[in-house]
PDB file of C-alpha atoms in Angstrom:
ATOM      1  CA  UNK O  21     158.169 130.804 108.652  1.00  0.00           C
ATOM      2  CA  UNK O  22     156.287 128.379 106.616  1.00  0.00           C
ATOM      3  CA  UNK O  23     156.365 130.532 103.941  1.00  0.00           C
ATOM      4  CA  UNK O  24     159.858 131.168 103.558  1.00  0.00           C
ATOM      5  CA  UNK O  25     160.950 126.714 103.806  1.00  0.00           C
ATOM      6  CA  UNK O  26     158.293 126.174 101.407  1.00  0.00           C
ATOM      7  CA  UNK O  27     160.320 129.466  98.694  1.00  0.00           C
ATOM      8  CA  UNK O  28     163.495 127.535 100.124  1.00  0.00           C
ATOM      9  CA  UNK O  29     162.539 124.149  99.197  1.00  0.00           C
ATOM     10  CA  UNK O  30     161.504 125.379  95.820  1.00  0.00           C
ATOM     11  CA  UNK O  31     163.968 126.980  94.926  1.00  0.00           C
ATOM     12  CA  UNK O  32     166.494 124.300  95.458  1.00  0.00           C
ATOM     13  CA  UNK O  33     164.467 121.971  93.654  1.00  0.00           C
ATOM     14  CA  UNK O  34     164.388 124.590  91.060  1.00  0.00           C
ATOM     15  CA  UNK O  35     167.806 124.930  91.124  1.00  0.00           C
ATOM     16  CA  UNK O  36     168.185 121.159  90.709  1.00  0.00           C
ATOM     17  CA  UNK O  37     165.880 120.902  87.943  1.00  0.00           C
ATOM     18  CA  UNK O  38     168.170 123.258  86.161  1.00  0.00           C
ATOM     19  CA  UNK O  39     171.421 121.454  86.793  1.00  0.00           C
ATOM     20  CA  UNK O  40     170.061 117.953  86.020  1.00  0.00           C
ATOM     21  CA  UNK O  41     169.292 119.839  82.314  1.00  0.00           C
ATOM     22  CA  UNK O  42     171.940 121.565  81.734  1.00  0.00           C
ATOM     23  CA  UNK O  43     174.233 118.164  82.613  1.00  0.00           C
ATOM     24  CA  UNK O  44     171.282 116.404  80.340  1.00  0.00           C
ATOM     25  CA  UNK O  45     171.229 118.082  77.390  1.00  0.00           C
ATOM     26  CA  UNK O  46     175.403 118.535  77.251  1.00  0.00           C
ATOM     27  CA  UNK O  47     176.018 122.627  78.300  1.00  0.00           C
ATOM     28  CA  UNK O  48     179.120 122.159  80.003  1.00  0.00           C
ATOM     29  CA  UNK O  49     180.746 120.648  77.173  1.00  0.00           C
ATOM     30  CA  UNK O  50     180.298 117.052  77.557  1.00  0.00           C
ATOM     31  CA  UNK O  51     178.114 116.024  75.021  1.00  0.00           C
ATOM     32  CA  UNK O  52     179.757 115.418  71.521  1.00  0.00           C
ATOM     33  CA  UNK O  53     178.730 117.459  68.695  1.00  0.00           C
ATOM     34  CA  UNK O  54     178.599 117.196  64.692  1.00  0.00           C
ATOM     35  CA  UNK O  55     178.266 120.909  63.273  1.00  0.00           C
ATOM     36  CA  UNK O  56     177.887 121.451  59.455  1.00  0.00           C
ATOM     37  CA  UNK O  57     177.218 124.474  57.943  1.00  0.00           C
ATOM     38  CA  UNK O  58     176.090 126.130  61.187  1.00  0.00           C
ATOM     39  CA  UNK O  59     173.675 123.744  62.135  1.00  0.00           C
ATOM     40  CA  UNK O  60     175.009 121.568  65.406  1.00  0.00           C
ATOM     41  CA  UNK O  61     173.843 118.324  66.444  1.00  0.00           C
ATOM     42  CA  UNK O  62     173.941 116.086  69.872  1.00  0.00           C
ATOM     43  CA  UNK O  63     174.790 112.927  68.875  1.00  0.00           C
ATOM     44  CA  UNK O  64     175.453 109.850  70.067  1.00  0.00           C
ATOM     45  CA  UNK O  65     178.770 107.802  68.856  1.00  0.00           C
ATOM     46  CA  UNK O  66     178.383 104.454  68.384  1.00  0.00           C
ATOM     47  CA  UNK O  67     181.874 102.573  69.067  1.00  0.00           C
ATOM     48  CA  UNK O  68     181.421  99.247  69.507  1.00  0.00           C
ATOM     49  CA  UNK O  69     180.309  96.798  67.014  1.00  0.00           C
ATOM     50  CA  UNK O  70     176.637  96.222  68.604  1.00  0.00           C
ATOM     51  CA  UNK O  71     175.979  99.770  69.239  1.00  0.00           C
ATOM     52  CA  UNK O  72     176.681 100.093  65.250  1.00  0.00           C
ATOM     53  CA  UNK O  73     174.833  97.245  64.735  1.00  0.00           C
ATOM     54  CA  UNK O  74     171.599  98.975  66.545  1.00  0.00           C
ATOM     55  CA  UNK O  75     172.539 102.162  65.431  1.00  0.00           C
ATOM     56  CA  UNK O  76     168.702 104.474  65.970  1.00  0.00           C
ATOM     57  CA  UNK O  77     166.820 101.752  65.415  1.00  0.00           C
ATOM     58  CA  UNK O  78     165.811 101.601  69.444  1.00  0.00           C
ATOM     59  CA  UNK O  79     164.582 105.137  68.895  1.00  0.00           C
ATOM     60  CA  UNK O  80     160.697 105.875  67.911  1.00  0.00           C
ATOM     61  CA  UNK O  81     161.702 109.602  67.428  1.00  0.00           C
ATOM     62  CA  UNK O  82     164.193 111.922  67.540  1.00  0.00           C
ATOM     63  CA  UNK O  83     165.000 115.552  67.947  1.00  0.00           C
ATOM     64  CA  UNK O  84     165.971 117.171  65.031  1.00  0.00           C
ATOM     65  CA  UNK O  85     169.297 118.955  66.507  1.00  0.00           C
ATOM     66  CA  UNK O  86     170.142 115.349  67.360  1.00  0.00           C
ATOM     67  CA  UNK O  87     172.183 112.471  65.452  1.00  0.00           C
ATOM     68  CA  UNK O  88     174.334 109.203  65.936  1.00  0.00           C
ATOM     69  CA  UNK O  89     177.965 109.107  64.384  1.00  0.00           C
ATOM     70  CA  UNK O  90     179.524 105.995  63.702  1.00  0.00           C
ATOM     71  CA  UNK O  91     183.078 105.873  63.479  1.00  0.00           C
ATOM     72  CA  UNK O  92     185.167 103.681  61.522  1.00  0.00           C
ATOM     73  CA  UNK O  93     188.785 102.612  62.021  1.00  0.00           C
ATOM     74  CA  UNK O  94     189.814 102.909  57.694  1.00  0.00           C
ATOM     75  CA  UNK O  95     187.994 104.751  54.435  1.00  0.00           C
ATOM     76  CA  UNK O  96     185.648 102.268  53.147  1.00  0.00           C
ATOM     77  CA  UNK O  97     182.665 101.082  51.413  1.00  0.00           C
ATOM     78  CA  UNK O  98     180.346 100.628  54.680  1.00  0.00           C
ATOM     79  CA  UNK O  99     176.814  99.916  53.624  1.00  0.00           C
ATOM     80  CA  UNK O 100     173.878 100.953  56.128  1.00  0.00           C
ATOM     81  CA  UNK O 101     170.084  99.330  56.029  1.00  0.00           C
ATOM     82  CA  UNK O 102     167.050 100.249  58.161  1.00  0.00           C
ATOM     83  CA  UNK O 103     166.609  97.006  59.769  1.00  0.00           C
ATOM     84  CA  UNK O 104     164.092  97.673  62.990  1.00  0.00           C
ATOM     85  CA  UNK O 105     164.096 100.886  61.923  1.00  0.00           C
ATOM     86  CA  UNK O 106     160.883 102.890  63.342  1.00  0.00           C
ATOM     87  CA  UNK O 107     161.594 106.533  61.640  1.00  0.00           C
ATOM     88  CA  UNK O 108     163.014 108.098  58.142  1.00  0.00           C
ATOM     89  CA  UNK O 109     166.602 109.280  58.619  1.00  0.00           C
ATOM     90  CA  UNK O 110     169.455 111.077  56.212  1.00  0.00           C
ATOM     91  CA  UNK O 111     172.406 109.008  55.891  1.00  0.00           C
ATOM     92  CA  UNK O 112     175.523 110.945  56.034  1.00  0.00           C
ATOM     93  CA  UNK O 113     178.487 109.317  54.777  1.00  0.00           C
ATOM     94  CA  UNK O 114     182.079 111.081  55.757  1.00  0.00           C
ATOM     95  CA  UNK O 115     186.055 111.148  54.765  1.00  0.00           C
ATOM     96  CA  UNK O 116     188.540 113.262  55.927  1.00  0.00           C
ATOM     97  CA  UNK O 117     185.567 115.454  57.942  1.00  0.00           C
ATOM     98  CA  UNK O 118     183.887 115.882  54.614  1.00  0.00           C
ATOM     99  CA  UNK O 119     180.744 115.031  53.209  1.00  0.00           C
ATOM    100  CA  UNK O 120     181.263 112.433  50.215  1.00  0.00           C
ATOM    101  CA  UNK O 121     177.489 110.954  49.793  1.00  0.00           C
ATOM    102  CA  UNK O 122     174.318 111.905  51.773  1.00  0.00           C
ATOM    103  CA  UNK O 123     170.842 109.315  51.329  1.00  0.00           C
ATOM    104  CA  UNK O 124     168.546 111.795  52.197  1.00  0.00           C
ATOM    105  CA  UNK O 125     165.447 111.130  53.771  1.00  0.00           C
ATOM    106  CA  UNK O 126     165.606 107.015  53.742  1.00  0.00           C
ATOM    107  CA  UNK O 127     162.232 105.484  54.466  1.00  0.00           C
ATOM    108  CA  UNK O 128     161.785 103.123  57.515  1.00  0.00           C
ATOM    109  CA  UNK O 129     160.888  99.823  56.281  1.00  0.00           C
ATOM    110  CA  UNK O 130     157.379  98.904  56.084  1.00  0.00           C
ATOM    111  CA  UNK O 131     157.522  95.053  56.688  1.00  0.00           C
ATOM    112  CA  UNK O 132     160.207  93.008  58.359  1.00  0.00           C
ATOM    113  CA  UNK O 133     162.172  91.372  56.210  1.00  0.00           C
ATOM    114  CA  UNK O 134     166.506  90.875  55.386  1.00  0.00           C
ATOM    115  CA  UNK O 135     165.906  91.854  52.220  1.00  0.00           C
ATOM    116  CA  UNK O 136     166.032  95.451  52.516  1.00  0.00           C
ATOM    117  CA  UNK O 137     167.895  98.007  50.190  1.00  0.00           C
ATOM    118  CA  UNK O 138     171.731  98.859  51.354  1.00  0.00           C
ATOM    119  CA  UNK O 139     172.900 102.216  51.723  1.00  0.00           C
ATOM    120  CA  UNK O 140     176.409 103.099  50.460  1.00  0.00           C
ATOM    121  CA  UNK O 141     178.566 105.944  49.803  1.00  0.00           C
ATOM    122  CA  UNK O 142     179.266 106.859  46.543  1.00  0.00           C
ATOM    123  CA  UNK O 143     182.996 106.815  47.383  1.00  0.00           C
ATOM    124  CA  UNK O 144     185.529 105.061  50.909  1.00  0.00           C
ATOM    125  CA  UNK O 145     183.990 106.552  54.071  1.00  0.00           C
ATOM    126  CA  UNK O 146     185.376 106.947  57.165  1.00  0.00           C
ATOM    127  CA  UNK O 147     182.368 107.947  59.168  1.00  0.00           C
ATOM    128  CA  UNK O 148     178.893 108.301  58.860  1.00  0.00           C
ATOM    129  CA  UNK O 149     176.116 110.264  60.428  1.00  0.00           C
ATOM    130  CA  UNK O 150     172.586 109.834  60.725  1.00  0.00           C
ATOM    131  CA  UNK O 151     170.370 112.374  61.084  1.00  0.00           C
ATOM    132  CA  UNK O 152     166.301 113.532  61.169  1.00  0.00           C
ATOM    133  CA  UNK O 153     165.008 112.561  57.461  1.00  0.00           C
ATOM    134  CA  UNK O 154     165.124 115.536  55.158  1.00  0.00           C
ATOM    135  CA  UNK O 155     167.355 117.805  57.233  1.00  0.00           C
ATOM    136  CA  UNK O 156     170.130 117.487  54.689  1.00  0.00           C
ATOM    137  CA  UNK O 157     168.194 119.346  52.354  1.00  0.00           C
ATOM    138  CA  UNK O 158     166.539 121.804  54.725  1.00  0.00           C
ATOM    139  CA  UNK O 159     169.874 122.882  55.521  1.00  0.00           C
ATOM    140  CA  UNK O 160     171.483 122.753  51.886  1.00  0.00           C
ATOM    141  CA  UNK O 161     173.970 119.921  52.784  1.00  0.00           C
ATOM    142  CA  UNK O 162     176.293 119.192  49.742  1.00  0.00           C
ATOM    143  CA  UNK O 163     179.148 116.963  49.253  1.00  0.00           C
ATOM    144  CA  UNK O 164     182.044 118.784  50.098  1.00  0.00           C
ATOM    145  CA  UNK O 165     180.491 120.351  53.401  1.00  0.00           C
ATOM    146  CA  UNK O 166     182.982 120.173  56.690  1.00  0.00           C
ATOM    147  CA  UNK O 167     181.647 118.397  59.502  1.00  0.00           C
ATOM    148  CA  UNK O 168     183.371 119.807  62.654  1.00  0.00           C
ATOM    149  CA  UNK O 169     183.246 117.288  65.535  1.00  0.00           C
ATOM    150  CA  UNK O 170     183.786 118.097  69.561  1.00  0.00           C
ATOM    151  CA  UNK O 171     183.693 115.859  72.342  1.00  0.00           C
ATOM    152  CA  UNK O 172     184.028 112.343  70.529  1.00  0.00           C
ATOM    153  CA  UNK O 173     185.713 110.891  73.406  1.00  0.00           C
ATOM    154  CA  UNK O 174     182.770 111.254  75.868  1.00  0.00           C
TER     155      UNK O 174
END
């Protein structure tokens, strides 16, 4: 009898376990995704002015299927920098669901300072997203490439 509460209680908290990752890594749909040329991304979309303001620089690490988008309201010259930034990261800039510029593989600062380098598109964005450094050209990213987006409003 034992036997057979202890299989029960193990397999519920099996069952659990499975259902708290499947919710946590976005299988049922919630989670927003960027997808370009095949390759799909989590990410993250920062809204509001602070969250763009902090953008990844919270993060020591991140997967490399994983990204933050940051949506903006016009097309625009929007310029990035790696303030508190801890990692290396491609900067994807975006109109229209295109790729216009990508910074690929820009270098976490090594001392803090306000006078770091700014990060521009070469052309009005609408969007950017960031990315694990030096995925852009693992994956043969190019200016031009659709970026097909699900789930923004989560």
């Amino acid at each position: 009898m034992k036997i057979i509460l202890g299989l029960c209680g193990l397999l519920i908290l099996l069952i659990i376990a499975f259902l708290f990752t499947q919710n946590f890594f976005g299988f049922f749909g919630t989670k927003a995704t960027a997808t370009i040329k095949n390759q799909t991304f989590a990410i993250d979309v920062a809204k509001t002015p602070k969250e763009k303001q902090i953008g990844l620089s919270e993060k020591s690490s991140i997967p490399a299927n994983y990204g933050m988008y940051f949506p903006f309201e016009k097309a625009d010259y929007y310029a990035f920098w790696m303030k508190n930034m801890k990692l290396s990261i491609d900067i994807i800039f975006i109109r229209d669901n295109k790729i216009v510029t990508i910074h690929d593989s820009v270098p976490a600062p090594t001392a803090d300072s306000d006078n770091l380098p700014l990060y521009q598109p070469d052309e009005p964005s609408d969007a950017a997203l960031e990315i694990t450094a030096g995925l852009s050209k693992k994956y043969g990213f190019a200016k031009g490439d659709t970026i097909t987006l699900k789930n923004l409003s989560k």
